mmCIF file with all atom_site columns, C-alpha atoms in Angstrom:
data_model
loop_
_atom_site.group_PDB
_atom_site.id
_atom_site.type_symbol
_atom_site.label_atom_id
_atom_site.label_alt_id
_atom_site.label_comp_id
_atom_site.label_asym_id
_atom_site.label_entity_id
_atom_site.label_seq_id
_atom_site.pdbx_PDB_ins_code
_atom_site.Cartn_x
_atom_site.Cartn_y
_atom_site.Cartn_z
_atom_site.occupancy
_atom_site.B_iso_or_equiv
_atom_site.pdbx_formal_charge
_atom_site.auth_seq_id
_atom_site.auth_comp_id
_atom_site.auth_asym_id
_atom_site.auth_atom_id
_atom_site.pdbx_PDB_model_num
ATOM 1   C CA . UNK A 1 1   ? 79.698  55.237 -133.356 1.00 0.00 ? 26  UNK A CA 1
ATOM 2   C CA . UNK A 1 2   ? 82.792  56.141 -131.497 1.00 0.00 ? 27  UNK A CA 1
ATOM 3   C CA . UNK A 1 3   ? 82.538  54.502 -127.907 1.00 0.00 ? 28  UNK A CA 1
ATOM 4   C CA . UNK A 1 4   ? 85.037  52.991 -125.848 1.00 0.00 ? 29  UNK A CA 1
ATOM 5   C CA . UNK A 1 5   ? 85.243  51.609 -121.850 1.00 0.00 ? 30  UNK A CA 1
ATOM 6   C CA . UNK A 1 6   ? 86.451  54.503 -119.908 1.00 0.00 ? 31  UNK A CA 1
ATOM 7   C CA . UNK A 1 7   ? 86.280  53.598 -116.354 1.00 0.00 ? 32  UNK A CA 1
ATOM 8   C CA . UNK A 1 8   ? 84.469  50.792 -114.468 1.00 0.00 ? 33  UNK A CA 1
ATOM 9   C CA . UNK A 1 9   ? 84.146  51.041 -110.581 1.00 0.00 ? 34  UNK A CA 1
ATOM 10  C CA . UNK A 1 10  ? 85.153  49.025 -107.682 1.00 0.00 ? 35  UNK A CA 1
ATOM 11  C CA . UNK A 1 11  ? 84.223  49.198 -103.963 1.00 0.00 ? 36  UNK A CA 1
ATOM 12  C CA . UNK A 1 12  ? 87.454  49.464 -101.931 1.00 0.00 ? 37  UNK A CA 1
ATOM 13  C CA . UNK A 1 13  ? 87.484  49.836 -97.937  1.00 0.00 ? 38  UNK A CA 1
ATOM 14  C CA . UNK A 1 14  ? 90.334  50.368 -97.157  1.00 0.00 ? 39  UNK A CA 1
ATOM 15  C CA . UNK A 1 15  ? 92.458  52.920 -99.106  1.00 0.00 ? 40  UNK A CA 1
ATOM 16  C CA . UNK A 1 16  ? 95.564  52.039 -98.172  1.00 0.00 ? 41  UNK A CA 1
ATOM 17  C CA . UNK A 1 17  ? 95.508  47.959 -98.531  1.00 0.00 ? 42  UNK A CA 1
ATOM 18  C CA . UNK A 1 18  ? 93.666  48.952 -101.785 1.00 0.00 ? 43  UNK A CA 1
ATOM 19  C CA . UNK A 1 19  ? 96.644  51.334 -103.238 1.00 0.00 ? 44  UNK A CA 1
ATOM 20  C CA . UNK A 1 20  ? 99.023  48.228 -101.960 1.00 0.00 ? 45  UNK A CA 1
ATOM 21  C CA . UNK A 1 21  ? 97.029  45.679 -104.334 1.00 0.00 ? 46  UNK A CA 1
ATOM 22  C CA . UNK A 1 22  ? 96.583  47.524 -107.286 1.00 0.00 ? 47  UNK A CA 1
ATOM 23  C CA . UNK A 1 23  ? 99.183  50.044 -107.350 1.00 0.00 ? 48  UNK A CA 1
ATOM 24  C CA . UNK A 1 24  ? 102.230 48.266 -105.884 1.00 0.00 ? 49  UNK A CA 1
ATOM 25  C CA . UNK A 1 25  ? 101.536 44.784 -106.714 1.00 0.00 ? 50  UNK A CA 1
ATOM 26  C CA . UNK A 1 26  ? 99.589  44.802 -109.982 1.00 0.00 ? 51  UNK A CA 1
ATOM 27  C CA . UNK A 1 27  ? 101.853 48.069 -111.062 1.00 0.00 ? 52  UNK A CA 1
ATOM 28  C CA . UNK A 1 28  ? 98.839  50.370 -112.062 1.00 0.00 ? 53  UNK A CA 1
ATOM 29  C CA . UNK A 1 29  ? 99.130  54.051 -111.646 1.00 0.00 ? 54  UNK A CA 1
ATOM 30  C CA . UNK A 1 30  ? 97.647  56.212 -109.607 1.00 0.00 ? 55  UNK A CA 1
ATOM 31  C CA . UNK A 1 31  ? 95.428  59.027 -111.871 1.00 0.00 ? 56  UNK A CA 1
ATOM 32  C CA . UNK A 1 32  ? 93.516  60.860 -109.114 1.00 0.00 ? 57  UNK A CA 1
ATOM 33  C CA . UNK A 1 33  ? 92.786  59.854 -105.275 1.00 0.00 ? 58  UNK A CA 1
ATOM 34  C CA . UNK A 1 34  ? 89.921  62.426 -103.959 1.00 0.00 ? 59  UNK A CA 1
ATOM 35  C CA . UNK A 1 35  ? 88.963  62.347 -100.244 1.00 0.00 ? 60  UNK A CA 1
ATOM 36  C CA . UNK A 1 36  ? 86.276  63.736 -98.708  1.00 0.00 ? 61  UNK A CA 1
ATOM 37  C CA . UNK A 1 37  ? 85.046  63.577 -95.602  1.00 0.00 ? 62  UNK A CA 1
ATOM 38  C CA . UNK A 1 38  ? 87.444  60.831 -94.560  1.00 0.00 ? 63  UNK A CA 1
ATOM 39  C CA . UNK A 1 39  ? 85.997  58.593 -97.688  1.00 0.00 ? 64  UNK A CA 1
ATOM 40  C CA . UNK A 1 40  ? 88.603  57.956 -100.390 1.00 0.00 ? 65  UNK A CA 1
ATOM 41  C CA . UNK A 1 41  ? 87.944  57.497 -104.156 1.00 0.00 ? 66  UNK A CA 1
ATOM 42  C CA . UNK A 1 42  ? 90.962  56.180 -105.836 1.00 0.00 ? 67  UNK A CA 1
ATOM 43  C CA . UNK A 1 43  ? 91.530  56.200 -109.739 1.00 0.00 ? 68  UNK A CA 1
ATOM 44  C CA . UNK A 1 44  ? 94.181  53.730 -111.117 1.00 0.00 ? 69  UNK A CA 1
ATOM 45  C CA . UNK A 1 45  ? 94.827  52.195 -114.285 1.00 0.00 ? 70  UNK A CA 1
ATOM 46  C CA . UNK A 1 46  ? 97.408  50.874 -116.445 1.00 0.00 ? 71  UNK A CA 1
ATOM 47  C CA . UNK A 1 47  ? 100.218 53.256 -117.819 1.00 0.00 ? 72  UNK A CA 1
ATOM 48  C CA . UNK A 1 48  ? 99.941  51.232 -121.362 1.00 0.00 ? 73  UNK A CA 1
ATOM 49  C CA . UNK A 1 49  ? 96.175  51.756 -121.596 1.00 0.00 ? 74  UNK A CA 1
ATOM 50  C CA . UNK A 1 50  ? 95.779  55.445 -120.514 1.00 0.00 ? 75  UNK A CA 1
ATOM 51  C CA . UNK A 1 51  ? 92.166  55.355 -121.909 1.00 0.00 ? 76  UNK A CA 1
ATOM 52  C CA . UNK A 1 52  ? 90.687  53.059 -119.168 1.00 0.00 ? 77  UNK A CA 1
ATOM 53  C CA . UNK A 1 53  ? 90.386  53.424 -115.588 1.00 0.00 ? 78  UNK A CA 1
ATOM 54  C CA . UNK A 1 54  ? 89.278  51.315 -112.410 1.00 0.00 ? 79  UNK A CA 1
ATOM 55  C CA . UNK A 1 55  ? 87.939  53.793 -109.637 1.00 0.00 ? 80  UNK A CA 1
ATOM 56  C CA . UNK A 1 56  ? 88.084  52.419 -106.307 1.00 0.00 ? 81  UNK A CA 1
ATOM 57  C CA . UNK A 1 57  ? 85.344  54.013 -104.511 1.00 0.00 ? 82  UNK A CA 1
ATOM 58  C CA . UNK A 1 58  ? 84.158  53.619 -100.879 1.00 0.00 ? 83  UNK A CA 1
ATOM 59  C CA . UNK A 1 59  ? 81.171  51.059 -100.813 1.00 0.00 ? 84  UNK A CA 1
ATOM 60  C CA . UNK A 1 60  ? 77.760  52.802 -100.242 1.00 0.00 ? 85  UNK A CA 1
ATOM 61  C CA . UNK A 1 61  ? 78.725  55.972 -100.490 1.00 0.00 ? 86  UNK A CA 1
ATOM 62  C CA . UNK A 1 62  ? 75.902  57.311 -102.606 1.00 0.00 ? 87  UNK A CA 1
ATOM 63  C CA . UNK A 1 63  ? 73.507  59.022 -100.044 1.00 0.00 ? 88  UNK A CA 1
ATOM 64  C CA . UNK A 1 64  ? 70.340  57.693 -102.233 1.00 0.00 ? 89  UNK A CA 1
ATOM 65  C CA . UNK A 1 65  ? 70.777  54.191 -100.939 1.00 0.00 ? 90  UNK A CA 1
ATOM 66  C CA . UNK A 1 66  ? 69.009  52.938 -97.465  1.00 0.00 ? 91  UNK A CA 1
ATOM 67  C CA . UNK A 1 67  ? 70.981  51.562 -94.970  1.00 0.00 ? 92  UNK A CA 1
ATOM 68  C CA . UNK A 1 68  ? 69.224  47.736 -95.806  1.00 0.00 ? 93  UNK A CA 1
ATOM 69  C CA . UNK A 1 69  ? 71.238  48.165 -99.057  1.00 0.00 ? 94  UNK A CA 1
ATOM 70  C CA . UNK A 1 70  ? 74.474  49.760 -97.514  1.00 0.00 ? 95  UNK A CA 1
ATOM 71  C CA . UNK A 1 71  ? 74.342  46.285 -95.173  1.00 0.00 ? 96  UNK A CA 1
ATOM 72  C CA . UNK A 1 72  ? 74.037  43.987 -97.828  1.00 0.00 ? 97  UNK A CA 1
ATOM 73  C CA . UNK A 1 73  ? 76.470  45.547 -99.701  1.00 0.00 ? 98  UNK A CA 1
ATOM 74  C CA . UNK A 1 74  ? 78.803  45.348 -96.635  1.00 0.00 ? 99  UNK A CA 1
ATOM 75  C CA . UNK A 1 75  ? 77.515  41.399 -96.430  1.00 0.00 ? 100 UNK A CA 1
ATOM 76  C CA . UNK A 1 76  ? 78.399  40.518 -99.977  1.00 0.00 ? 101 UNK A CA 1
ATOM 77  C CA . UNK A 1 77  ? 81.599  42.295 -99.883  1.00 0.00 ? 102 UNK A CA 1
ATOM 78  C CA . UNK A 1 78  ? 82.577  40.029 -96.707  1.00 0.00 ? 103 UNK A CA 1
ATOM 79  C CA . UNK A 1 79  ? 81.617  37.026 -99.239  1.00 0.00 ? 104 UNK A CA 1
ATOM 80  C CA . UNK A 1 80  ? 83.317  38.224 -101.987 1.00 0.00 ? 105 UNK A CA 1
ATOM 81  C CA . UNK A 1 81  ? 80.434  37.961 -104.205 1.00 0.00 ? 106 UNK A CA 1
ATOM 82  C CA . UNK A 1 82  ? 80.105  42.274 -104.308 1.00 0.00 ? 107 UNK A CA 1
ATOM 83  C CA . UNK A 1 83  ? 82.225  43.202 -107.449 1.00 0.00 ? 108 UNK A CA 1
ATOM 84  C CA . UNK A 1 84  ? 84.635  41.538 -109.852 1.00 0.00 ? 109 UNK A CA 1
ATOM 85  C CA . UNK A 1 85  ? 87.037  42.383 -112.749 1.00 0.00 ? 110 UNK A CA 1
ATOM 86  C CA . UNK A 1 86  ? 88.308  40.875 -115.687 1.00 0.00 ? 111 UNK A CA 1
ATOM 87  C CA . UNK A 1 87  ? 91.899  42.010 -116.809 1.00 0.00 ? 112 UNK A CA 1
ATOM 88  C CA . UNK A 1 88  ? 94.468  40.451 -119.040 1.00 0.00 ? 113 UNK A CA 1
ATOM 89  C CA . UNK A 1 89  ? 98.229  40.001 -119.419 1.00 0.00 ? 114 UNK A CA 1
ATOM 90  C CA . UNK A 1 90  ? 101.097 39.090 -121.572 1.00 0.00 ? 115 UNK A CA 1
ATOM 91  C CA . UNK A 1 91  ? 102.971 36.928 -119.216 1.00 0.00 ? 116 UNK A CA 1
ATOM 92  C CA . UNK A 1 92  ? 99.944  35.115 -116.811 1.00 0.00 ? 117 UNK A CA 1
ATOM 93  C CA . UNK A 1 93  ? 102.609 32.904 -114.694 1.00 0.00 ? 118 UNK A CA 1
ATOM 94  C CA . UNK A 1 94  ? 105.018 36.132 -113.955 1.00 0.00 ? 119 UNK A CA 1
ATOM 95  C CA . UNK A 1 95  ? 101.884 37.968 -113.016 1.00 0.00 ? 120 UNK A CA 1
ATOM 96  C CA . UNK A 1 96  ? 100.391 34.732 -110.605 1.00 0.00 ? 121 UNK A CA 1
ATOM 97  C CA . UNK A 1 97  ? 103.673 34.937 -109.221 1.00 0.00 ? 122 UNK A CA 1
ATOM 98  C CA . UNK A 1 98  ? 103.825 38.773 -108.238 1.00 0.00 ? 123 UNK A CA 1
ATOM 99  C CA . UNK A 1 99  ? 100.561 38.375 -106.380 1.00 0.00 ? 124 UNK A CA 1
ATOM 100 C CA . UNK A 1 100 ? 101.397 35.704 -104.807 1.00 0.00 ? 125 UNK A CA 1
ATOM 101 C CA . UNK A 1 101 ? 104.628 36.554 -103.526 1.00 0.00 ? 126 UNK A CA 1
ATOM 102 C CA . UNK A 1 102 ? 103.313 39.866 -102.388 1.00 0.00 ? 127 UNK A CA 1
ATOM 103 C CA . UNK A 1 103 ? 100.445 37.926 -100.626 1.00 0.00 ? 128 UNK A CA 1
ATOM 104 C CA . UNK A 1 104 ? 97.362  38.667 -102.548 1.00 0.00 ? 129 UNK A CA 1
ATOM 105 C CA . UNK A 1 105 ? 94.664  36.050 -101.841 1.00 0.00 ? 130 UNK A CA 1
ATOM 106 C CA . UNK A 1 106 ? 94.694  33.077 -104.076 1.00 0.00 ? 131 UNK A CA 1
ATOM 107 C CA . UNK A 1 107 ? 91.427  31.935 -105.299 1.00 0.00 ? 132 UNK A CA 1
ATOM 108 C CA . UNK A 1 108 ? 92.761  30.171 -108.609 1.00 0.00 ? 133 UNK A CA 1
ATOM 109 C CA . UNK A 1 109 ? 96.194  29.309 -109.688 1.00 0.00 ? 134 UNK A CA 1
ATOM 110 C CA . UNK A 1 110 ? 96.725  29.611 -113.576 1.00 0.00 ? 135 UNK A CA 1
ATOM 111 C CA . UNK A 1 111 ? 94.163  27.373 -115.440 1.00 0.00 ? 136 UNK A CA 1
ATOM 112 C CA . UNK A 1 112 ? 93.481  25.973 -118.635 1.00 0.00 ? 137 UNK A CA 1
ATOM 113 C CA . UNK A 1 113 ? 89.572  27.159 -119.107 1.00 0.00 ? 138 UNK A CA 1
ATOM 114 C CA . UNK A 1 114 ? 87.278  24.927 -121.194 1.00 0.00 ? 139 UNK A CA 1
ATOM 115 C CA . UNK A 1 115 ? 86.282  28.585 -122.794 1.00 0.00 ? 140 UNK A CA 1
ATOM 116 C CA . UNK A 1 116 ? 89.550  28.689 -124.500 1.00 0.00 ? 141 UNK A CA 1
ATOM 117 C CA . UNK A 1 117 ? 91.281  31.086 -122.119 1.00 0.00 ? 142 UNK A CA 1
ATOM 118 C CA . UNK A 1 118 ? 94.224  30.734 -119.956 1.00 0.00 ? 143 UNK A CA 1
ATOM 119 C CA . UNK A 1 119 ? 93.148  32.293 -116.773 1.00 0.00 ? 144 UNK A CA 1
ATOM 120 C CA . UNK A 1 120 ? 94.081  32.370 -112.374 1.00 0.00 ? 145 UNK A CA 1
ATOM 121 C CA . UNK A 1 121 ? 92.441  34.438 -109.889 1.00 0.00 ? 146 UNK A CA 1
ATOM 122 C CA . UNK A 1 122 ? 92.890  36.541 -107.031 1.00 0.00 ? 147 UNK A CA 1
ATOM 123 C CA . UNK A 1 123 ? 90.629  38.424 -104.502 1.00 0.00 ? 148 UNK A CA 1
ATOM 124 C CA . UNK A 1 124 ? 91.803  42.342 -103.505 1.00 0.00 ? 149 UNK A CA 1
ATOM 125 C CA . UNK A 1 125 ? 91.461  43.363 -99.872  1.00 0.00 ? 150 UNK A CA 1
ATOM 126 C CA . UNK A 1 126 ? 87.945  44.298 -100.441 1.00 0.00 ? 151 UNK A CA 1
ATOM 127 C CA . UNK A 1 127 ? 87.017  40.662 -101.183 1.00 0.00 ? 152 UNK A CA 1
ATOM 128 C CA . UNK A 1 128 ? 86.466  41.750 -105.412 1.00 0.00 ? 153 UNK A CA 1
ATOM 129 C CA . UNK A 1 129 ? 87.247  38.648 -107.991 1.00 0.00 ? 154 UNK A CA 1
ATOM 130 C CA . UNK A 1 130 ? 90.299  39.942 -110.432 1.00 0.00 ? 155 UNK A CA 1
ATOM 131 C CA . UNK A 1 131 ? 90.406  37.363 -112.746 1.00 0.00 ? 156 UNK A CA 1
ATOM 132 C CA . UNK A 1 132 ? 93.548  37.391 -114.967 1.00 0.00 ? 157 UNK A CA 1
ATOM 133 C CA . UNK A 1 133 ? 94.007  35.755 -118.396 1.00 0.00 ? 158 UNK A CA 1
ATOM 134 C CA . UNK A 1 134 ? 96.757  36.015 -120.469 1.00 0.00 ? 159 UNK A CA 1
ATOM 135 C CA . UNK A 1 135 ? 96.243  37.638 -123.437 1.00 0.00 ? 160 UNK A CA 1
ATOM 136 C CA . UNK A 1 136 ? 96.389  35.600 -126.585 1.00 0.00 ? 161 UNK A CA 1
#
């Protein structure tokens, strides 16, 4: 079997604050950015794992979903509990430190885990957990 993670997805809503998190302070590039209708979905990733994607996508913008599900999904996002994402890095404290001095929002500073990782944590302007470990 010959399967491999090609893209997960992420609401964003706010194009622009999104392209400043992931783009210009986690360094990801941009692969595509689509609009339509005024609704941007943004495809970034990192330029030493071409393979995988993140696609930043406008929350509740599949027309099958009722609006009590498009306001929940707007509630959770404003709690931060909507969407999350696990990524990893060679150098955790030089990363914690480019967030931070670029002003991402802090949720964890770099931690020892009891699950053997190394790990800190950050919400993007949508209010998604990135949790960063450094690779081992």
């Amino acid at each position: 079997m010959d399967i491999t993670v090609h893209s997960s997805f992420l609401p964003h809503d706010n194009a622009d604050a999104a392209l400043a998190f992931y783009r210009d302070a986690l360094g990801f590039e941009v692969r595509n950015h689509v609009e339509h209708g005024g609704l941007h979905w943004i495809t970034v990733g990192s330029p030493d794992q071409p393979g995988t994607s993140i696609v930043l996508h406008p929350p509740a913008a599949d027309p099958g979903i009722t609006e009590d599900e498009r306001r929940t999904i707007a509630e959770m996002m404003a709690k931060g509990t909507y969407g999350g994402i696990n990524l990893a890095t060679k150098d955790l404290d030089a990363t914690f430190e480019r967030l931070r001095s670029r002003d991402a929002d802090v949720v964890q500073e770099p931690t020892e885990q009891p699950y053997g990782v190394r790990d800190c944590a950050f919400r993007d302007p949508a209010g998604n957990m990135v949790r960063i470990q450094q690779a081992r």
